[in-house]
């Protein structure tokens, strides 16, 4: 560490996040390394170190002989200011070497609101922002993660994207780079070869044309490179790489515990949910493999808490087998086991009791919509009866705290649906009055509404986002119908969700907007203390881009979508069918009640979907 | 209750007090040493560290009390197993069967390094020695009720200043560390207040040794 940095650290918050040196951090001798990778997470250390994907790929890359992957995070505002003042370029934690000295610079992108961080981190590194400004193999920038399923808003900055799960594709890419470096290829030669790896998208090989209305008209693809890129998946999770020797942060992070992924994909298909569709097909891990990995991870890390993660853990087929062995182990070793996203069924209730999770987390429901009609539209399989029965049980057991999450602005939503939220909350209060064992302690109902953002690769990918003013009107309408003092109502301001909607469905023309906004200081947009909507509005104006084009306009069904060349497994025909069913308020049963024919099973070669 | 002596150096000096407790709890677990747990709603492994160390301060004399749950493990083995499980910069130096009562701990030997980028100014050393020879020396201390004036001289048992190299003056001091407490950073604070012309560009502290009221090494 430089003397200068030593002097800056006492002046910033939480300095330990900038120093590295944690347990299980991987250090290698640069003399033995041919390819050095700066693996960047475009948010703070506390968020990034909580990300399971990053931990897996850190292990995967460092498992390769001759390759050293190090971690880089976005600095907090105080450190960024100090870095700019003292001209310190962004560094990687393990070696403390500047990012600009690395061969490859990788980003994992989980949400749209970190796009500014990506560009800002390149800027702080002193690396040229645009792909075409970076000559040669050095500083090859590539990116993956769920946001890469619409990579266009980042097309100018990133040399290539790796789509889908990274365990297998990443070593293929790095091995090719290793060869390219040894054989002294040009950047173009490398990009051409890497584009032949299944799942790799090189945006500079696609050129986009727009029609008079500004709609995407045609895409020309460089000869010999794929026009459609299909995401990669790992079929056999039991044998996939799992890092049991994970870095144990020396400072508290957001999810400060061991984390075990029990299966991938989701059987449910809620129509607004990007992860639900883009992470298909459904693949499980065996309970015995999970048990072994849990014990190894816990013993190696010394963690006293473990969580079973996945999109919908209660749908894991072997949850009973796993918890039957894992609960006794955890009890015996004083380890807290948490199982998130449990449902309202009997098994879950019993499990919650065994885990005593209620005690900690209270009751949480995400009905998303206030009426059964609208819940059918969005295919959210959660009934009022389930909610009220679960509440009744919990209230008679002494609980007095409920959290309910909803969205406003869903397709076909009317004021009746909005008021349905108030109605449902009222029924929860009634249920408490009828069942509470100790009324003196009072009831707290937390209600939160989010502004619906239509996402690519979902049946709602064509939908309009409602106007921000209309969203606020619905919030106010709802607020005016909450009469009880027990209710605490929070709603997000529309600014961030509007910007998220622009980025989620954006095309290449947004690269200029991101560059402009970050030039004037946009970064850490996911953090209230730093988000500056005005910078973004100015940037849209400067670049002559109308954000409404991507939000309230909606997309035509026959329009070419900016992400049409990315195949995540679910066919467009299926998404259209689901959209139609949504308008008819028809639910589509989950995969356990029969395959709905989404198409994602075609990504599997060895096993059927959800076997 | 058993006690261990450890050092905190290198990158580990940036780990906060609370994080360090968590780090030890995990390190015990990693080394297969089961700690007893606190009673109550949210049981926590019981470890406690004697004098919380400010972030950025190096130390060779930290004390941590712990209690193993039923295992009989030799002191040497505890030390070895923990050192294999800790992070670089945190190292157990010694394990003791039992520690003295913490309230008998009273003095701390420390070094405050004053760094002058343009070289130690002419006359600085003499002026600093003279300053600490004063009969009283008030500095400002931030307390619960705002800023208060505090005389630090009664809390300094001994102090020497010397030039460590062309750019550094070091103050080696023995100060009160409990009832009352003098934060060694206040020594530099006094220089900034009374000798602003000799205010260093940067200062850092390190803890060296702990003593009881009679000046005997405290463990
Ligand atoms: S249950 Fe619904 S909301 Fe949750 S991950 Fe699955 S599809 Fe998405
Ligand atoms: S292929 Fe069938 S079973 Fe598999 S995720 Fe799609 S709808 Fe569900």
PDB file of C-alpha atoms in Angstrom, chain A residues 286-563:
ATOM      1  CA  UNK A 286     -28.956 -32.598  -4.609  1.00  0.00           C
ATOM      2  CA  UNK A 287     -29.603 -32.322  -0.902  1.00  0.00           C
ATOM      3  CA  UNK A 288     -26.537 -34.412  -0.049  1.00  0.00           C
ATOM      4  CA  UNK A 289     -24.237 -32.243  -2.166  1.00  0.00           C
ATOM      5  CA  UNK A 290     -25.730 -29.145  -0.556  1.00  0.00           C
ATOM      6  CA  UNK A 291     -25.318 -30.548   2.932  1.00  0.00           C
ATOM      7  CA  UNK A 292     -21.663 -31.338   2.281  1.00  0.00           C
ATOM      8  CA  UNK A 293     -21.032 -27.899   0.794  1.00  0.00           C
ATOM      9  CA  UNK A 294     -22.850 -26.195   3.662  1.00  0.00           C
ATOM     10  CA  UNK A 295     -20.706 -27.944   6.266  1.00  0.00           C
ATOM     11  CA  UNK A 296     -17.484 -27.277   4.360  1.00  0.00           C
ATOM     12  CA  UNK A 297     -18.353 -23.620   3.801  1.00  0.00           C
ATOM     13  CA  UNK A 298     -19.299 -23.094   7.427  1.00  0.00           C
ATOM     14  CA  UNK A 299     -16.259 -24.855   8.818  1.00  0.00           C
ATOM     15  CA  UNK A 300     -13.907 -23.046   6.538  1.00  0.00           C
ATOM     16  CA  UNK A 301     -15.354 -19.575   7.052  1.00  0.00           C
ATOM     17  CA  UNK A 302     -16.287 -19.722  10.725  1.00  0.00           C
ATOM     18  CA  UNK A 303     -19.592 -18.054   9.908  1.00  0.00           C
ATOM     19  CA  UNK A 304     -22.370 -18.455  12.420  1.00  0.00           C
ATOM     20  CA  UNK A 305     -25.143 -17.949   9.927  1.00  0.00           C
ATOM     21  CA  UNK A 306     -26.038 -19.571   6.631  1.00  0.00           C
ATOM     22  CA  UNK A 307     -28.813 -18.811   4.230  1.00  0.00           C
ATOM     23  CA  UNK A 308     -30.298 -21.048   1.563  1.00  0.00           C
ATOM     24  CA  UNK A 309     -30.648 -18.787  -1.410  1.00  0.00           C
ATOM     25  CA  UNK A 310     -32.377 -19.031  -4.767  1.00  0.00           C
ATOM     26  CA  UNK A 311     -35.235 -17.228  -6.450  1.00  0.00           C
ATOM     27  CA  UNK A 312     -37.859 -19.176  -4.562  1.00  0.00           C
ATOM     28  CA  UNK A 313     -36.313 -21.447  -1.968  1.00  0.00           C
ATOM     29  CA  UNK A 314     -39.564 -23.009  -0.827  1.00  0.00           C
ATOM     30  CA  UNK A 315     -39.914 -24.510  -4.304  1.00  0.00           C
ATOM     31  CA  UNK A 316     -36.714 -26.492  -3.842  1.00  0.00           C
ATOM     32  CA  UNK A 317     -37.820 -30.093  -4.188  1.00  0.00           C
ATOM     33  CA  UNK A 318     -35.560 -31.550  -1.537  1.00  0.00           C
ATOM     34  CA  UNK A 319     -36.046 -28.815   1.023  1.00  0.00           C
ATOM     35  CA  UNK A 320     -37.290 -31.318   3.584  1.00  0.00           C
ATOM     36  CA  UNK A 321     -34.364 -33.703   3.116  1.00  0.00           C
ATOM     37  CA  UNK A 322     -31.903 -30.845   3.276  1.00  0.00           C
ATOM     38  CA  UNK A 323     -33.344 -29.158   6.334  1.00  0.00           C
ATOM     39  CA  UNK A 324     -33.735 -32.512   8.106  1.00  0.00           C
ATOM     40  CA  UNK A 325     -29.965 -32.912   8.082  1.00  0.00           C
ATOM     41  CA  UNK A 326     -28.921 -29.275   8.148  1.00  0.00           C
ATOM     42  CA  UNK A 327     -31.038 -28.118  11.088  1.00  0.00           C
ATOM     43  CA  UNK A 328     -29.484 -30.608  13.558  1.00  0.00           C
ATOM     44  CA  UNK A 329     -25.995 -29.682  12.339  1.00  0.00           C
ATOM     45  CA  UNK A 330     -26.726 -25.983  12.761  1.00  0.00           C
ATOM     46  CA  UNK A 331     -28.289 -26.405  16.186  1.00  0.00           C
ATOM     47  CA  UNK A 332     -25.312 -28.468  17.345  1.00  0.00           C
ATOM     48  CA  UNK A 333     -22.851 -25.891  16.116  1.00  0.00           C
ATOM     49  CA  UNK A 334     -24.780 -22.803  17.182  1.00  0.00           C
ATOM     50  CA  UNK A 335     -25.346 -21.702  13.623  1.00  0.00           C
ATOM     51  CA  UNK A 336     -28.317 -19.719  12.457  1.00  0.00           C
ATOM     52  CA  UNK A 337     -30.012 -21.183   9.415  1.00  0.00           C
ATOM     53  CA  UNK A 338     -32.214 -18.879   7.400  1.00  0.00           C
ATOM     54  CA  UNK A 339     -34.517 -19.872   4.594  1.00  0.00           C
ATOM     55  CA  UNK A 340     -35.824 -16.834   2.725  1.00  0.00           C
ATOM     56  CA  UNK A 341     -38.854 -16.579   0.468  1.00  0.00           C
ATOM     57  CA  UNK A 342     -40.901 -19.205   2.252  1.00  0.00           C
ATOM     58  CA  UNK A 343     -44.508 -19.516   1.173  1.00  0.00           C
ATOM     59  CA  UNK A 344     -47.696 -19.668   3.130  1.00  0.00           C
ATOM     60  CA  UNK A 345     -48.176 -23.443   2.896  1.00  0.00           C
ATOM     61  CA  UNK A 346     -48.163 -25.936   5.758  1.00  0.00           C
ATOM     62  CA  UNK A 347     -44.686 -27.263   5.250  1.00  0.00           C
ATOM     63  CA  UNK A 348     -43.260 -23.751   5.206  1.00  0.00           C
ATOM     64  CA  UNK A 349     -45.157 -22.839   8.348  1.00  0.00           C
ATOM     65  CA  UNK A 350     -43.788 -25.844  10.144  1.00  0.00           C
ATOM     66  CA  UNK A 351     -40.306 -25.132   8.847  1.00  0.00           C
ATOM     67  CA  UNK A 352     -40.538 -21.511   9.977  1.00  0.00           C
ATOM     68  CA  UNK A 353     -41.328 -22.758  13.431  1.00  0.00           C
ATOM     69  CA  UNK A 354     -38.399 -25.147  13.431  1.00  0.00           C
ATOM     70  CA  UNK A 355     -36.126 -22.386  12.249  1.00  0.00           C
ATOM     71  CA  UNK A 356     -37.665 -19.770  14.472  1.00  0.00           C
ATOM     72  CA  UNK A 357     -37.223 -17.357  11.603  1.00  0.00           C
ATOM     73  CA  UNK A 358     -40.465 -15.577  12.359  1.00  0.00           C
ATOM     74  CA  UNK A 359     -38.977 -14.320  15.542  1.00  0.00           C
ATOM     75  CA  UNK A 360     -36.358 -12.481  13.584  1.00  0.00           C
ATOM     76  CA  UNK A 361     -37.892 -11.387  10.350  1.00  0.00           C
ATOM     77  CA  UNK A 362     -41.546 -11.010  11.154  1.00  0.00           C
ATOM     78  CA  UNK A 363     -44.147 -11.695   8.496  1.00  0.00           C
ATOM     79  CA  UNK A 364     -43.438 -10.543   4.988  1.00  0.00           C
ATOM     80  CA  UNK A 365     -45.666 -10.879   1.933  1.00  0.00           C
ATOM     81  CA  UNK A 366     -45.257  -9.640  -1.594  1.00  0.00           C
ATOM     82  CA  UNK A 367     -48.740  -9.878  -3.110  1.00  0.00           C
ATOM     83  CA  UNK A 368     -47.603  -7.160  -5.573  1.00  0.00           C
ATOM     84  CA  UNK A 369     -51.220  -6.329  -6.471  1.00  0.00           C
ATOM     85  CA  UNK A 370     -54.277  -5.513  -4.381  1.00  0.00           C
ATOM     86  CA  UNK A 371     -56.993  -7.519  -6.120  1.00  0.00           C
ATOM     87  CA  UNK A 372     -57.200 -11.140  -7.149  1.00  0.00           C
ATOM     88  CA  UNK A 373     -57.936 -10.017 -10.709  1.00  0.00           C
ATOM     89  CA  UNK A 374     -54.697  -8.086 -10.959  1.00  0.00           C
ATOM     90  CA  UNK A 375     -52.740 -10.826  -9.204  1.00  0.00           C
ATOM     91  CA  UNK A 376     -54.043 -13.161 -11.909  1.00  0.00           C
ATOM     92  CA  UNK A 377     -52.932 -10.677 -14.552  1.00  0.00           C
ATOM     93  CA  UNK A 378     -49.396 -10.730 -13.212  1.00  0.00           C
ATOM     94  CA  UNK A 379     -49.591 -14.448 -12.435  1.00  0.00           C
ATOM     95  CA  UNK A 380     -48.724 -13.928  -8.783  1.00  0.00           C
ATOM     96  CA  UNK A 381     -49.947 -17.041  -7.163  1.00  0.00           C
ATOM     97  CA  UNK A 382     -50.753 -15.723  -3.710  1.00  0.00           C
ATOM     98  CA  UNK A 383     -54.348 -15.522  -2.536  1.00  0.00           C
ATOM     99  CA  UNK A 384     -55.957 -13.301   0.040  1.00  0.00           C
ATOM    100  CA  UNK A 385     -56.964 -16.397   1.950  1.00  0.00           C
ATOM    101  CA  UNK A 386     -53.373 -17.613   2.183  1.00  0.00           C
ATOM    102  CA  UNK A 387     -52.237 -14.239   3.443  1.00  0.00           C
ATOM    103  CA  UNK A 388     -54.989 -13.955   6.015  1.00  0.00           C
ATOM    104  CA  UNK A 389     -54.637 -17.535   7.266  1.00  0.00           C
ATOM    105  CA  UNK A 390     -50.909 -17.103   7.737  1.00  0.00           C
ATOM    106  CA  UNK A 391     -51.515 -13.804   9.485  1.00  0.00           C
ATOM    107  CA  UNK A 392     -54.170 -15.324  11.757  1.00  0.00           C
ATOM    108  CA  UNK A 393     -51.778 -18.086  12.826  1.00  0.00           C
ATOM    109  CA  UNK A 394     -48.978 -15.673  13.445  1.00  0.00           C
ATOM    110  CA  UNK A 395     -51.132 -13.197  15.356  1.00  0.00           C
ATOM    111  CA  UNK A 396     -52.449 -15.910  17.631  1.00  0.00           C
ATOM    112  CA  UNK A 397     -48.829 -16.869  18.212  1.00  0.00           C
ATOM    113  CA  UNK A 398     -48.067 -13.361  19.434  1.00  0.00           C
ATOM    114  CA  UNK A 399     -46.642 -11.667  16.330  1.00  0.00           C
ATOM    115  CA  UNK A 400     -47.711  -8.115  15.747  1.00  0.00           C
ATOM    116  CA  UNK A 401     -45.697  -6.972  12.779  1.00  0.00           C
ATOM    117  CA  UNK A 402     -46.463  -7.460   9.061  1.00  0.00           C
ATOM    118  CA  UNK A 403     -44.773  -6.174   5.940  1.00  0.00           C
ATOM    119  CA  UNK A 404     -46.615  -6.046   2.623  1.00  0.00           C
ATOM    120  CA  UNK A 405     -45.049  -5.162  -0.719  1.00  0.00           C
ATOM    121  CA  UNK A 406     -46.946  -3.998  -3.801  1.00  0.00           C
ATOM    122  CA  UNK A 407     -46.333  -2.467  -7.194  1.00  0.00           C
ATOM    123  CA  UNK A 408     -48.278   0.384  -8.734  1.00  0.00           C
ATOM    124  CA  UNK A 409     -48.636   0.929 -12.445  1.00  0.00           C
ATOM    125  CA  UNK A 410     -49.038  -2.719 -13.424  1.00  0.00           C
ATOM    126  CA  UNK A 411     -50.657  -3.418 -16.805  1.00  0.00           C
ATOM    127  CA  UNK A 412     -54.481  -3.088 -16.710  1.00  0.00           C
ATOM    128  CA  UNK A 413     -54.365  -1.574 -13.227  1.00  0.00           C
ATOM    129  CA  UNK A 414     -57.369   0.611 -12.290  1.00  0.00           C
ATOM    130  CA  UNK A 415     -58.206   2.642  -9.216  1.00  0.00           C
ATOM    131  CA  UNK A 416     -60.187  -0.328  -7.998  1.00  0.00           C
ATOM    132  CA  UNK A 417     -56.973  -2.382  -7.886  1.00  0.00           C
ATOM    133  CA  UNK A 418     -55.193   0.410  -6.055  1.00  0.00           C
ATOM    134  CA  UNK A 419     -57.954   0.572  -3.473  1.00  0.00           C
ATOM    135  CA  UNK A 420     -57.825  -3.212  -3.289  1.00  0.00           C
ATOM    136  CA  UNK A 421     -54.499  -2.748  -1.510  1.00  0.00           C
ATOM    137  CA  UNK A 422     -56.177  -0.648   1.163  1.00  0.00           C
ATOM    138  CA  UNK A 423     -58.909  -3.269   1.427  1.00  0.00           C
ATOM    139  CA  UNK A 424     -56.412  -6.096   1.872  1.00  0.00           C
ATOM    140  CA  UNK A 425     -54.509  -4.162   4.509  1.00  0.00           C
ATOM    141  CA  UNK A 426     -57.790  -3.460   6.290  1.00  0.00           C
ATOM    142  CA  UNK A 427     -58.541  -7.198   6.328  1.00  0.00           C
ATOM    143  CA  UNK A 428     -55.124  -7.879   7.812  1.00  0.00           C
ATOM    144  CA  UNK A 429     -55.942  -5.446  10.608  1.00  0.00           C
ATOM    145  CA  UNK A 430     -59.333  -7.123  11.154  1.00  0.00           C
ATOM    146  CA  UNK A 431     -57.596 -10.484  11.306  1.00  0.00           C
ATOM    147  CA  UNK A 432     -55.311  -9.137  13.974  1.00  0.00           C
ATOM    148  CA  UNK A 433     -58.255  -7.818  15.983  1.00  0.00           C
ATOM    149  CA  UNK A 434     -59.883 -11.230  15.812  1.00  0.00           C
ATOM    150  CA  UNK A 435     -56.784 -13.270  16.636  1.00  0.00           C
ATOM    151  CA  UNK A 436     -54.295 -11.195  18.578  1.00  0.00           C
ATOM    152  CA  UNK A 437     -53.423 -12.594  21.974  1.00  0.00           C
ATOM    153  CA  UNK A 438     -52.112  -9.333  23.311  1.00  0.00           C
ATOM    154  CA  UNK A 439     -53.876  -6.341  21.826  1.00  0.00           C
ATOM    155  CA  UNK A 440     -52.144  -3.922  24.128  1.00  0.00           C
ATOM    156  CA  UNK A 441     -48.915  -4.236  22.179  1.00  0.00           C
ATOM    157  CA  UNK A 442     -50.630  -2.934  19.071  1.00  0.00           C
ATOM    158  CA  UNK A 443     -50.112  -3.898  15.438  1.00  0.00           C
ATOM    159  CA  UNK A 444     -47.656  -2.509  12.891  1.00  0.00           C
ATOM    160  CA  UNK A 445     -48.417  -2.963   9.218  1.00  0.00           C
ATOM    161  CA  UNK A 446     -45.707  -1.733   6.891  1.00  0.00           C
ATOM    162  CA  UNK A 447     -46.921  -1.199   3.367  1.00  0.00           C
ATOM    163  CA  UNK A 448     -44.563  -0.300   0.543  1.00  0.00           C
ATOM    164  CA  UNK A 449     -45.329   0.348  -3.092  1.00  0.00           C
ATOM    165  CA  UNK A 450     -42.845   0.376  -5.939  1.00  0.00           C
ATOM    166  CA  UNK A 451     -43.268   1.954  -9.361  1.00  0.00           C
ATOM    167  CA  UNK A 452     -43.587  -0.827 -11.907  1.00  0.00           C
ATOM    168  CA  UNK A 453     -40.686  -1.113 -14.355  1.00  0.00           C
ATOM    169  CA  UNK A 454     -41.320  -3.268 -17.444  1.00  0.00           C
ATOM    170  CA  UNK A 455     -38.304  -5.513 -18.024  1.00  0.00           C
ATOM    171  CA  UNK A 456     -36.872  -7.195 -21.119  1.00  0.00           C
ATOM    172  CA  UNK A 457     -37.433 -10.936 -21.578  1.00  0.00           C
ATOM    173  CA  UNK A 458     -40.715 -10.866 -19.651  1.00  0.00           C
ATOM    174  CA  UNK A 459     -44.272 -10.966 -20.989  1.00  0.00           C
ATOM    175  CA  UNK A 460     -44.482  -7.307 -20.011  1.00  0.00           C
ATOM    176  CA  UNK A 461     -41.444  -6.267 -22.042  1.00  0.00           C
ATOM    177  CA  UNK A 462     -43.640  -4.292 -24.450  1.00  0.00           C
ATOM    178  CA  UNK A 463     -45.716  -2.536 -21.798  1.00  0.00           C
ATOM    179  CA  UNK A 464     -45.886   1.170 -21.116  1.00  0.00           C
ATOM    180  CA  UNK A 465     -44.635   2.474 -17.841  1.00  0.00           C
ATOM    181  CA  UNK A 466     -47.277   4.838 -16.417  1.00  0.00           C
ATOM    182  CA  UNK A 467     -46.445   8.550 -16.158  1.00  0.00           C
ATOM    183  CA  UNK A 468     -44.617   9.544 -12.968  1.00  0.00           C
ATOM    184  CA  UNK A 469     -47.452  11.974 -12.121  1.00  0.00           C
ATOM    185  CA  UNK A 470     -49.998   9.182 -12.514  1.00  0.00           C
ATOM    186  CA  UNK A 471     -47.918   6.944 -10.261  1.00  0.00           C
ATOM    187  CA  UNK A 472     -47.878   9.656  -7.608  1.00  0.00           C
ATOM    188  CA  UNK A 473     -51.628  10.144  -7.979  1.00  0.00           C
ATOM    189  CA  UNK A 474     -52.160   6.425  -7.295  1.00  0.00           C
ATOM    190  CA  UNK A 475     -49.833   6.605  -4.277  1.00  0.00           C
ATOM    191  CA  UNK A 476     -51.840   9.501  -2.921  1.00  0.00           C
ATOM    192  CA  UNK A 477     -55.137   7.776  -3.631  1.00  0.00           C
ATOM    193  CA  UNK A 478     -53.921   4.790  -1.661  1.00  0.00           C
ATOM    194  CA  UNK A 479     -52.593   6.925   1.141  1.00  0.00           C
ATOM    195  CA  UNK A 480     -55.938   8.698   1.460  1.00  0.00           C
ATOM    196  CA  UNK A 481     -57.599   5.347   2.006  1.00  0.00           C
ATOM    197  CA  UNK A 482     -55.394   4.202   4.832  1.00  0.00           C
ATOM    198  CA  UNK A 483     -57.328   5.136   7.927  1.00  0.00           C
ATOM    199  CA  UNK A 484     -55.654   3.117  10.640  1.00  0.00           C
ATOM    200  CA  UNK A 485     -52.808   4.402  12.766  1.00  0.00           C
ATOM    201  CA  UNK A 486     -51.267   0.922  12.588  1.00  0.00           C
ATOM    202  CA  UNK A 487     -50.300   1.421   8.970  1.00  0.00           C
ATOM    203  CA  UNK A 488     -46.963   2.787   7.938  1.00  0.00           C
ATOM    204  CA  UNK A 489     -46.956   3.500   4.234  1.00  0.00           C
ATOM    205  CA  UNK A 490     -43.815   4.088   2.190  1.00  0.00           C
ATOM    206  CA  UNK A 491     -43.565   4.665  -1.494  1.00  0.00           C
ATOM    207  CA  UNK A 492     -40.518   5.133  -3.655  1.00  0.00           C
ATOM    208  CA  UNK A 493     -40.130   8.386  -5.496  1.00  0.00           C
ATOM    209  CA  UNK A 494     -40.666   7.779  -9.212  1.00  0.00           C
ATOM    210  CA  UNK A 495     -37.345   9.232 -10.421  1.00  0.00           C
ATOM    211  CA  UNK A 496     -35.147   6.215  -9.915  1.00  0.00           C
ATOM    212  CA  UNK A 497     -37.697   3.739 -11.311  1.00  0.00           C
ATOM    213  CA  UNK A 498     -38.216   5.903 -14.369  1.00  0.00           C
ATOM    214  CA  UNK A 499     -34.481   5.928 -15.006  1.00  0.00           C
ATOM    215  CA  UNK A 500     -34.356   2.203 -14.373  1.00  0.00           C
ATOM    216  CA  UNK A 501     -37.082   1.706 -16.983  1.00  0.00           C
ATOM    217  CA  UNK A 502     -35.068   3.719 -19.507  1.00  0.00           C
ATOM    218  CA  UNK A 503     -31.898   1.732 -18.904  1.00  0.00           C
ATOM    219  CA  UNK A 504     -33.630  -1.639 -18.748  1.00  0.00           C
ATOM    220  CA  UNK A 505     -35.161  -1.253 -22.208  1.00  0.00           C
ATOM    221  CA  UNK A 506     -32.615   1.121 -23.613  1.00  0.00           C
ATOM    222  CA  UNK A 507     -30.648   0.892 -26.816  1.00  0.00           C
ATOM    223  CA  UNK A 508     -27.200   2.050 -27.845  1.00  0.00           C
ATOM    224  CA  UNK A 509     -28.141   5.687 -27.974  1.00  0.00           C
ATOM    225  CA  UNK A 510     -28.090   5.668 -24.186  1.00  0.00           C
ATOM    226  CA  UNK A 511     -24.327   5.173 -24.077  1.00  0.00           C
ATOM    227  CA  UNK A 512     -23.910   8.877 -24.771  1.00  0.00           C
ATOM    228  CA  UNK A 513     -26.358   9.734 -21.992  1.00  0.00           C
ATOM    229  CA  UNK A 514     -24.517   7.592 -19.459  1.00  0.00           C
ATOM    230  CA  UNK A 515     -21.193   9.075 -20.506  1.00  0.00           C
ATOM    231  CA  UNK A 516     -22.553  12.610 -20.231  1.00  0.00           C
ATOM    232  CA  UNK A 517     -24.263  12.081 -16.866  1.00  0.00           C
ATOM    233  CA  UNK A 518     -21.178  10.478 -15.320  1.00  0.00           C
ATOM    234  CA  UNK A 519     -18.974  13.226 -16.706  1.00  0.00           C
ATOM    235  CA  UNK A 520     -20.973  15.632 -14.579  1.00  0.00           C
ATOM    236  CA  UNK A 521     -20.826  13.491 -11.493  1.00  0.00           C
ATOM    237  CA  UNK A 522     -23.537  10.829 -11.721  1.00  0.00           C
ATOM    238  CA  UNK A 523     -22.538   7.695  -9.808  1.00  0.00           C
ATOM    239  CA  UNK A 524     -23.766   5.524  -6.953  1.00  0.00           C
ATOM    240  CA  UNK A 525     -27.314   6.078  -8.239  1.00  0.00           C
ATOM    241  CA  UNK A 526     -28.635   3.266  -6.076  1.00  0.00           C
ATOM    242  CA  UNK A 527     -27.757   5.328  -2.990  1.00  0.00           C
ATOM    243  CA  UNK A 528     -30.103   8.115  -1.894  1.00  0.00           C
ATOM    244  CA  UNK A 529     -27.199  10.204  -0.676  1.00  0.00           C
ATOM    245  CA  UNK A 530     -25.709  10.302  -4.170  1.00  0.00           C
ATOM    246  CA  UNK A 531     -28.541   9.888  -6.660  1.00  0.00           C
ATOM    247  CA  UNK A 532     -28.965  13.069  -8.679  1.00  0.00           C
ATOM    248  CA  UNK A 533     -31.877  12.946 -11.040  1.00  0.00           C
ATOM    249  CA  UNK A 534     -31.110  16.430 -12.368  1.00  0.00           C
ATOM    250  CA  UNK A 535     -27.790  15.230 -13.806  1.00  0.00           C
ATOM    251  CA  UNK A 536     -29.616  12.568 -15.765  1.00  0.00           C
ATOM    252  CA  UNK A 537     -32.321  14.924 -17.029  1.00  0.00           C
ATOM    253  CA  UNK A 538     -29.601  17.324 -18.195  1.00  0.00           C
ATOM    254  CA  UNK A 539     -27.758  14.497 -19.918  1.00  0.00           C
ATOM    255  CA  UNK A 540     -30.907  13.393 -21.768  1.00  0.00           C
ATOM    256  CA  UNK A 541     -31.389  16.970 -22.937  1.00  0.00           C
ATOM    257  CA  UNK A 542     -27.777  17.410 -24.040  1.00  0.00           C
ATOM    258  CA  UNK A 543     -27.859  14.165 -25.994  1.00  0.00           C
ATOM    259  CA  UNK A 544     -31.264  14.856 -27.523  1.00  0.00           C
ATOM    260  CA  UNK A 545     -32.804  11.712 -26.068  1.00  0.00           C
ATOM    261  CA  UNK A 546     -36.369  11.631 -24.790  1.00  0.00           C
ATOM    262  CA  UNK A 547     -36.659   9.263 -21.813  1.00  0.00           C
ATOM    263  CA  UNK A 548     -40.404   8.882 -22.454  1.00  0.00           C
ATOM    264  CA  UNK A 549     -39.525   7.043 -25.635  1.00  0.00           C
ATOM    265  CA  UNK A 550     -38.360   4.136 -23.469  1.00  0.00           C
ATOM    266  CA  UNK A 551     -40.959   4.410 -20.719  1.00  0.00           C
ATOM    267  CA  UNK A 552     -44.488   5.703 -21.383  1.00  0.00           C
ATOM    268  CA  UNK A 553     -44.346   5.001 -25.117  1.00  0.00           C
ATOM    269  CA  UNK A 554     -44.322   1.236 -24.817  1.00  0.00           C
ATOM    270  CA  UNK A 555     -43.021  -0.990 -27.610  1.00  0.00           C
ATOM    271  CA  UNK A 556     -45.057  -2.427 -30.499  1.00  0.00           C
ATOM    272  CA  UNK A 557     -45.284  -6.185 -30.728  1.00  0.00           C
ATOM    273  CA  UNK A 558     -43.886  -6.127 -34.238  1.00  0.00           C
ATOM    274  CA  UNK A 559     -41.178  -3.627 -33.385  1.00  0.00           C
ATOM    275  CA  UNK A 560     -37.584  -4.799 -33.362  1.00  0.00           C
ATOM    276  CA  UNK A 561     -36.547  -4.716 -29.715  1.00  0.00           C
ATOM    277  CA  UNK A 562     -33.024  -3.675 -28.754  1.00  0.00           C
ATOM    278  CA  UNK A 563     -32.519  -7.031 -27.007  1.00  0.00           C
TER     279      UNK A 563
END
